[in-house]
Amino acid sequence: MPSPRPPPKALPLRWVAAAIVVFMLGYTFLRLHYGKRGRSFEPYHDLGEQVTVERLLALGFRRLPVAIQRPAEPLPAARLAPAPAEVLDTLGGLPAELRGALAFAPALPDAIDLVTAPRAVGPAVDYRLQFACSQPDYTTQIRDATLYRKDDRLYLVPAFEKIAGQLLARTKDSTVVASFSTQGLAPGRYTVVLCGRRKSKSWSFVIK
């Protein structure tokens, strides 16, 4: 009767550990080299954005980019508007038509307190304005702003976000310089509504 086969020798643990390290290094390299760059796919957010775009187009709105800055000190009015527009208080919140089109309601500033904006600009010139807005507490800061256009009405919508962690803003008030291109706007008069939650501001300007 043949003698039993001896049991296989166990692989030393150091070789097992080395194999795992080599595998992880190779996997990490492949993920970084061939993986998709940029923001990962977020189904809920991305589908909501798609729905928003479709609704806006159906209602005749166009969404335009806005550049914002937060100056250390408010800029003199003469630098922004040698001939300033007349600015009026108006009801807070978004108009019902626009609010219904957005899948995600923006976190508006509590109130728009002050606006300096030009009364007129030349064709294809950036429209630049300065506004001050306030928040009810110290836990939020301005994130960005979006311009929604329908015919000759422009809705400028600042959006705030919660500050991460336990950090707090130094003040409830923010001064913001915003600008947007008038490249696609025909000459004529336009009305702007700068939206706040409790109080908004409205004014008109002319593209010559």
PDB file of C-alpha atoms in Angstrom:
ATOM      1  CA  MET A   1       0.000   0.000   0.000  1.00  0.00           C
ATOM      2  CA  PRO A   2       1.546   3.359  -1.036  1.00  0.00           C
ATOM      3  CA  SER A   3       2.542   5.708   1.761  1.00  0.00           C
ATOM      4  CA  PRO A   4       0.239   8.733   2.280  1.00  0.00           C
ATOM      5  CA  ARG A   5       1.185  11.937   0.440  1.00  0.00           C
ATOM      6  CA  PRO A   6       2.718  14.494   2.785  1.00  0.00           C
ATOM      7  CA  PRO A   7       0.564  17.624   3.401  1.00  0.00           C
ATOM      8  CA  PRO A   8       1.545  20.692   1.290  1.00  0.00           C
ATOM      9  CA  LYS A   9       3.761  23.188   2.989  1.00  0.00           C
ATOM     10  CA  ALA A  10       2.045  26.369   4.084  1.00  0.00           C
ATOM     11  CA  LEU A  11       3.126  29.504   2.242  1.00  0.00           C
ATOM     12  CA  PRO A  12       5.076  31.743   4.607  1.00  0.00           C
ATOM     13  CA  LEU A  13       3.015  34.708   5.836  1.00  0.00           C
ATOM     14  CA  ARG A  14       5.571  37.198   4.570  1.00  0.00           C
ATOM     15  CA  TRP A  15       4.880  36.091   0.976  1.00  0.00           C
ATOM     16  CA  VAL A  16       1.128  36.364   1.524  1.00  0.00           C
ATOM     17  CA  ALA A  17       1.582  39.886   2.854  1.00  0.00           C
ATOM     18  CA  ALA A  18       3.870  40.792  -0.061  1.00  0.00           C
ATOM     19  CA  ALA A  19       1.293  39.505  -2.577  1.00  0.00           C
ATOM     20  CA  ILE A  20      -1.455  41.598  -0.955  1.00  0.00           C
ATOM     21  CA  VAL A  21       0.709  44.743  -1.041  1.00  0.00           C
ATOM     22  CA  VAL A  22       1.580  44.212  -4.718  1.00  0.00           C
ATOM     23  CA  PHE A  23      -2.084  43.669  -5.586  1.00  0.00           C
ATOM     24  CA  MET A  24      -3.212  46.818  -3.742  1.00  0.00           C
ATOM     25  CA  LEU A  25      -0.508  48.956  -5.362  1.00  0.00           C
ATOM     26  CA  GLY A  26      -1.427  47.682  -8.815  1.00  0.00           C
ATOM     27  CA  TYR A  27      -5.157  48.179  -8.210  1.00  0.00           C
ATOM     28  CA  THR A  28      -4.624  51.731  -6.915  1.00  0.00           C
ATOM     29  CA  PHE A  29      -2.473  52.623  -9.928  1.00  0.00           C
ATOM     30  CA  LEU A  30      -5.087  51.334 -12.381  1.00  0.00           C
ATOM     31  CA  ARG A  31      -7.910  53.200 -10.609  1.00  0.00           C
ATOM     32  CA  LEU A  32      -5.990  56.479 -10.616  1.00  0.00           C
ATOM     33  CA  HIS A  33      -4.700  56.126 -14.163  1.00  0.00           C
ATOM     34  CA  TYR A  34      -7.852  54.918 -15.907  1.00  0.00           C
ATOM     35  CA  GLY A  35     -10.574  55.979 -13.499  1.00  0.00           C
ATOM     36  CA  LYS A  36     -13.084  58.701 -14.368  1.00  0.00           C
ATOM     37  CA  ARG A  37     -11.890  62.153 -13.339  1.00  0.00           C
ATOM     38  CA  GLY A  38     -14.068  64.881 -11.886  1.00  0.00           C
ATOM     39  CA  ARG A  39     -17.168  64.644  -9.725  1.00  0.00           C
ATOM     40  CA  SER A  40     -18.525  61.140  -9.325  1.00  0.00           C
ATOM     41  CA  PHE A  41     -21.996  60.323 -10.619  1.00  0.00           C
ATOM     42  CA  GLU A  42     -24.651  61.272  -8.078  1.00  0.00           C
ATOM     43  CA  PRO A  43     -27.926  59.855  -9.439  1.00  0.00           C
ATOM     44  CA  TYR A  44     -30.326  61.907  -7.309  1.00  0.00           C
ATOM     45  CA  HIS A  45     -28.520  65.211  -7.900  1.00  0.00           C
ATOM     46  CA  ASP A  46     -27.800  64.596 -11.596  1.00  0.00           C
ATOM     47  CA  LEU A  47     -31.353  63.500 -12.402  1.00  0.00           C
ATOM     48  CA  GLY A  48     -32.697  66.529 -10.521  1.00  0.00           C
ATOM     49  CA  GLU A  49     -30.479  68.810 -12.609  1.00  0.00           C
ATOM     50  CA  GLN A  50     -31.754  67.191 -15.795  1.00  0.00           C
ATOM     51  CA  VAL A  51     -35.368  67.709 -14.707  1.00  0.00           C
ATOM     52  CA  THR A  52     -34.623  71.346 -13.829  1.00  0.00           C
ATOM     53  CA  VAL A  53     -33.108  72.060 -17.253  1.00  0.00           C
ATOM     54  CA  GLU A  54     -36.098  70.520 -19.038  1.00  0.00           C
ATOM     55  CA  ARG A  55     -38.601  72.492 -16.953  1.00  0.00           C
ATOM     56  CA  LEU A  56     -36.737  75.780 -17.407  1.00  0.00           C
ATOM     57  CA  LEU A  57     -36.590  75.357 -21.166  1.00  0.00           C
ATOM     58  CA  ALA A  58     -40.287  74.465 -21.329  1.00  0.00           C
ATOM     59  CA  LEU A  59     -41.168  77.650 -19.405  1.00  0.00           C
ATOM     60  CA  GLY A  60     -38.934  79.862 -21.544  1.00  0.00           C
ATOM     61  CA  PHE A  61     -36.139  80.395 -18.987  1.00  0.00           C
ATOM     62  CA  ARG A  62     -32.434  80.404 -19.764  1.00  0.00           C
ATOM     63  CA  ARG A  63     -29.824  79.880 -17.068  1.00  0.00           C
ATOM     64  CA  LEU A  64     -26.728  82.084 -17.303  1.00  0.00           C
ATOM     65  CA  PRO A  65     -23.470  81.875 -15.317  1.00  0.00           C
ATOM     66  CA  VAL A  66     -22.561  84.545 -12.778  1.00  0.00           C
ATOM     67  CA  ALA A  67     -19.090  85.306 -11.404  1.00  0.00           C
ATOM     68  CA  ILE A  68     -18.977  86.405  -7.775  1.00  0.00           C
ATOM     69  CA  GLN A  69     -16.316  87.892  -5.532  1.00  0.00           C
ATOM     70  CA  ARG A  70     -16.314  88.932  -1.886  1.00  0.00           C
ATOM     71  CA  PRO A  71     -14.190  92.088  -1.551  1.00  0.00           C
ATOM     72  CA  ALA A  72     -12.470  92.758   1.758  1.00  0.00           C
ATOM     73  CA  GLU A  73     -14.054  96.225   1.700  1.00  0.00           C
ATOM     74  CA  PRO A  74     -17.125  97.416  -0.260  1.00  0.00           C
ATOM     75  CA  LEU A  75     -16.100  99.002  -3.560  1.00  0.00           C
ATOM     76  CA  PRO A  76     -16.868 102.714  -4.081  1.00  0.00           C
ATOM     77  CA  ALA A  77     -20.071 103.211  -6.046  1.00  0.00           C
ATOM     78  CA  ALA A  78     -18.230 105.214  -8.719  1.00  0.00           C
ATOM     79  CA  ARG A  79     -16.162 102.145  -9.669  1.00  0.00           C
ATOM     80  CA  LEU A  80     -19.299 100.129 -10.333  1.00  0.00           C
ATOM     81  CA  ALA A  81     -21.930 102.589 -11.465  1.00  0.00           C
ATOM     82  CA  PRO A  82     -21.121 106.206 -12.334  1.00  0.00           C
ATOM     83  CA  ALA A  83     -24.844 106.452 -13.167  1.00  0.00           C
ATOM     84  CA  PRO A  84     -26.537 104.104 -10.660  1.00  0.00           C
ATOM     85  CA  ALA A  85     -29.933 102.542 -11.254  1.00  0.00           C
ATOM     86  CA  GLU A  86     -32.863 103.254  -8.952  1.00  0.00           C
ATOM     87  CA  VAL A  87     -33.270 100.196  -6.720  1.00  0.00           C
ATOM     88  CA  LEU A  88     -36.587  99.302  -5.097  1.00  0.00           C
ATOM     89  CA  ASP A  89     -37.620  96.865  -2.360  1.00  0.00           C
ATOM     90  CA  THR A  90     -39.780  93.982  -3.504  1.00  0.00           C
ATOM     91  CA  LEU A  91     -41.266  90.797  -2.082  1.00  0.00           C
ATOM     92  CA  GLY A  92     -38.864  88.085  -1.015  1.00  0.00           C
ATOM     93  CA  GLY A  93     -38.598  84.578  -2.425  1.00  0.00           C
ATOM     94  CA  LEU A  94     -38.590  83.252  -5.964  1.00  0.00           C
ATOM     95  CA  PRO A  95     -41.479  83.843  -8.385  1.00  0.00           C
ATOM     96  CA  ALA A  96     -43.843  80.865  -8.339  1.00  0.00           C
ATOM     97  CA  GLU A  97     -43.073  79.882 -11.941  1.00  0.00           C
ATOM     98  CA  LEU A  98     -39.328  79.744 -11.360  1.00  0.00           C
ATOM     99  CA  ARG A  99     -39.637  78.104  -7.949  1.00  0.00           C
ATOM    100  CA  GLY A 100     -41.759  75.315  -9.432  1.00  0.00           C
ATOM    101  CA  ALA A 101     -39.182  74.611 -12.138  1.00  0.00           C
ATOM    102  CA  LEU A 102     -36.271  73.982  -9.744  1.00  0.00           C
ATOM    103  CA  ALA A 103     -35.799  70.447  -8.488  1.00  0.00           C
ATOM    104  CA  PHE A 104     -33.699  71.772  -5.594  1.00  0.00           C
ATOM    105  CA  ALA A 105     -34.729  75.023  -3.927  1.00  0.00           C
ATOM    106  CA  PRO A 106     -31.697  77.303  -3.416  1.00  0.00           C
ATOM    107  CA  ALA A 107     -30.842  78.474   0.106  1.00  0.00           C
ATOM    108  CA  LEU A 108     -31.431  82.204  -0.409  1.00  0.00           C
ATOM    109  CA  PRO A 109     -29.906  84.917   1.783  1.00  0.00           C
ATOM    110  CA  ASP A 110     -32.288  86.109   4.475  1.00  0.00           C
ATOM    111  CA  ALA A 111     -32.503  89.605   2.957  1.00  0.00           C
ATOM    112  CA  ILE A 112     -30.901  91.797   0.294  1.00  0.00           C
ATOM    113  CA  ASP A 113     -29.933  95.007   2.049  1.00  0.00           C
ATOM    114  CA  LEU A 114     -28.137  97.230  -0.471  1.00  0.00           C
ATOM    115  CA  VAL A 115     -27.485  97.223  -4.227  1.00  0.00           C
ATOM    116  CA  THR A 116     -25.238  99.382  -6.398  1.00  0.00           C
ATOM    117  CA  ALA A 117     -25.780  98.703 -10.107  1.00  0.00           C
ATOM    118  CA  PRO A 118     -25.321 100.665 -13.349  1.00  0.00           C
ATOM    119  CA  ARG A 119     -28.275 102.198 -15.125  1.00  0.00           C
ATOM    120  CA  ALA A 120     -26.903 101.372 -18.585  1.00  0.00           C
ATOM    121  CA  VAL A 121     -24.106  99.402 -20.258  1.00  0.00           C
ATOM    122  CA  GLY A 122     -22.816  99.089 -23.782  1.00  0.00           C
ATOM    123  CA  PRO A 123     -23.401  96.016 -25.959  1.00  0.00           C
ATOM    124  CA  ALA A 124     -21.431  92.845 -25.154  1.00  0.00           C
ATOM    125  CA  VAL A 125     -20.105  94.361 -21.913  1.00  0.00           C
ATOM    126  CA  ASP A 126     -20.204  92.522 -18.595  1.00  0.00           C
ATOM    127  CA  TYR A 127     -22.867  93.877 -16.248  1.00  0.00           C
ATOM    128  CA  ARG A 128     -21.259  94.339 -12.832  1.00  0.00           C
ATOM    129  CA  LEU A 129     -23.008  95.115  -9.561  1.00  0.00           C
ATOM    130  CA  GLN A 130     -22.409  95.044  -5.829  1.00  0.00           C
ATOM    131  CA  PHE A 131     -24.889  93.961  -3.180  1.00  0.00           C
ATOM    132  CA  ALA A 132     -24.989  93.368   0.547  1.00  0.00           C
ATOM    133  CA  CYS A 133     -27.032  90.568   2.037  1.00  0.00           C
ATOM    134  CA  SER A 134     -27.662  89.224   5.518  1.00  0.00           C
ATOM    135  CA  GLN A 135     -28.228  85.836   7.153  1.00  0.00           C
ATOM    136  CA  PRO A 136     -30.140  84.972  10.329  1.00  0.00           C
ATOM    137  CA  ASP A 137     -27.121  83.219  11.923  1.00  0.00           C
ATOM    138  CA  TYR A 138     -23.378  82.568  11.577  1.00  0.00           C
ATOM    139  CA  THR A 139     -23.523  79.036  10.148  1.00  0.00           C
ATOM    140  CA  THR A 140     -23.790  79.785   6.408  1.00  0.00           C
ATOM    141  CA  GLN A 141     -21.751  81.465   3.682  1.00  0.00           C
ATOM    142  CA  ILE A 142     -22.402  82.361   0.065  1.00  0.00           C
ATOM    143  CA  ARG A 143     -21.573  79.574  -2.391  1.00  0.00           C
ATOM    144  CA  ASP A 144     -22.462  80.941  -5.828  1.00  0.00           C
ATOM    145  CA  ALA A 145     -25.158  82.764  -7.799  1.00  0.00           C
ATOM    146  CA  THR A 146     -27.205  81.974 -10.897  1.00  0.00           C
ATOM    147  CA  LEU A 147     -29.023  84.233 -13.347  1.00  0.00           C
ATOM    148  CA  TYR A 148     -32.348  83.050 -14.782  1.00  0.00           C
ATOM    149  CA  ARG A 149     -33.581  84.977 -17.807  1.00  0.00           C
ATOM    150  CA  LYS A 150     -37.071  85.022 -19.270  1.00  0.00           C
ATOM    151  CA  ASP A 151     -37.595  87.601 -22.016  1.00  0.00           C
ATOM    152  CA  ASP A 152     -36.648  90.990 -20.494  1.00  0.00           C
ATOM    153  CA  ARG A 153     -36.702  89.829 -16.852  1.00  0.00           C
ATOM    154  CA  LEU A 154     -33.572  88.622 -15.083  1.00  0.00           C
ATOM    155  CA  TYR A 155     -33.689  86.829 -11.729  1.00  0.00           C
ATOM    156  CA  LEU A 156     -30.371  86.875  -9.894  1.00  0.00           C
ATOM    157  CA  VAL A 157     -30.382  84.099  -7.295  1.00  0.00           C
ATOM    158  CA  PRO A 158     -27.560  83.910  -4.710  1.00  0.00           C
ATOM    159  CA  ALA A 159     -27.205  80.529  -2.998  1.00  0.00           C
ATOM    160  CA  PHE A 160     -25.814  79.952   0.490  1.00  0.00           C
ATOM    161  CA  GLU A 161     -24.532  76.741   2.076  1.00  0.00           C
ATOM    162  CA  LYS A 162     -23.816  75.455   5.571  1.00  0.00           C
ATOM    163  CA  ILE A 163     -20.251  75.906   6.759  1.00  0.00           C
ATOM    164  CA  ALA A 164     -18.588  72.537   7.317  1.00  0.00           C
ATOM    165  CA  GLY A 165     -17.846  71.306  10.823  1.00  0.00           C
ATOM    166  CA  GLN A 166     -18.065  73.641  13.787  1.00  0.00           C
ATOM    167  CA  LEU A 167     -16.733  76.703  11.968  1.00  0.00           C
ATOM    168  CA  LEU A 168     -18.730  79.933  12.055  1.00  0.00           C
ATOM    169  CA  ALA A 169     -18.771  82.997   9.840  1.00  0.00           C
ATOM    170  CA  ARG A 170     -17.303  86.167  11.325  1.00  0.00           C
ATOM    171  CA  THR A 171     -20.395  88.189  10.462  1.00  0.00           C
ATOM    172  CA  LYS A 172     -23.990  87.672   9.340  1.00  0.00           C
ATOM    173  CA  ASP A 173     -23.511  90.241   6.554  1.00  0.00           C
ATOM    174  CA  SER A 174     -21.825  89.610   3.192  1.00  0.00           C
ATOM    175  CA  THR A 175     -20.788  92.077   0.504  1.00  0.00           C
ATOM    176  CA  VAL A 176     -20.687  90.502  -2.940  1.00  0.00           C
ATOM    177  CA  VAL A 177     -19.571  91.765  -6.353  1.00  0.00           C
ATOM    178  CA  ALA A 178     -21.363  89.883  -9.124  1.00  0.00           C
ATOM    179  CA  SER A 179     -20.973  90.094 -12.903  1.00  0.00           C
ATOM    180  CA  PHE A 180     -22.558  88.409 -15.900  1.00  0.00           C
ATOM    181  CA  SER A 181     -22.095  88.679 -19.629  1.00  0.00           C
ATOM    182  CA  THR A 182     -24.602  90.610 -21.771  1.00  0.00           C
ATOM    183  CA  GLN A 183     -23.272  88.949 -24.933  1.00  0.00           C
ATOM    184  CA  GLY A 184     -26.553  87.162 -25.687  1.00  0.00           C
ATOM    185  CA  LEU A 185     -28.862  90.038 -24.694  1.00  0.00           C
ATOM    186  CA  ALA A 186     -30.325  92.285 -27.376  1.00  0.00           C
ATOM    187  CA  PRO A 187     -30.275  96.084 -26.898  1.00  0.00           C
ATOM    188  CA  GLY A 188     -33.197  97.262 -24.780  1.00  0.00           C
ATOM    189  CA  ARG A 189     -34.435  97.600 -21.204  1.00  0.00           C
ATOM    190  CA  TYR A 190     -34.205  94.743 -18.717  1.00  0.00           C
ATOM    191  CA  THR A 191     -35.548  94.342 -15.189  1.00  0.00           C
ATOM    192  CA  VAL A 192     -33.432  92.573 -12.578  1.00  0.00           C
ATOM    193  CA  VAL A 193     -34.779  90.968  -9.414  1.00  0.00           C
ATOM    194  CA  LEU A 194     -32.105  90.084  -6.850  1.00  0.00           C
ATOM    195  CA  CYS A 195     -33.773  87.430  -4.733  1.00  0.00           C
ATOM    196  CA  GLY A 196     -33.654  87.174  -0.941  1.00  0.00           C
ATOM    197  CA  ARG A 197     -35.814  85.040   1.320  1.00  0.00           C
ATOM    198  CA  ARG A 198     -37.581  87.833   3.241  1.00  0.00           C
ATOM    199  CA  LYS A 199     -36.726  90.818   1.063  1.00  0.00           C
ATOM    200  CA  SER A 200     -35.550  91.192  -2.539  1.00  0.00           C
ATOM    201  CA  LYS A 201     -34.418  94.163  -4.628  1.00  0.00           C
ATOM    202  CA  SER A 202     -35.461  95.173  -8.125  1.00  0.00           C
ATOM    203  CA  TRP A 203     -34.190  97.672 -10.703  1.00  0.00           C
ATOM    204  CA  SER A 204     -33.964  98.237 -14.452  1.00  0.00           C
ATOM    205  CA  PHE A 205     -31.038  98.872 -16.784  1.00  0.00           C
ATOM    206  CA  VAL A 206     -30.553  99.479 -20.477  1.00  0.00           C
ATOM    207  CA  ILE A 207     -28.248  97.765 -22.947  1.00  0.00           C
ATOM    208  CA  LYS A 208     -27.463 100.433 -25.524  1.00  0.00           C
TER     209      LYS A 208
END
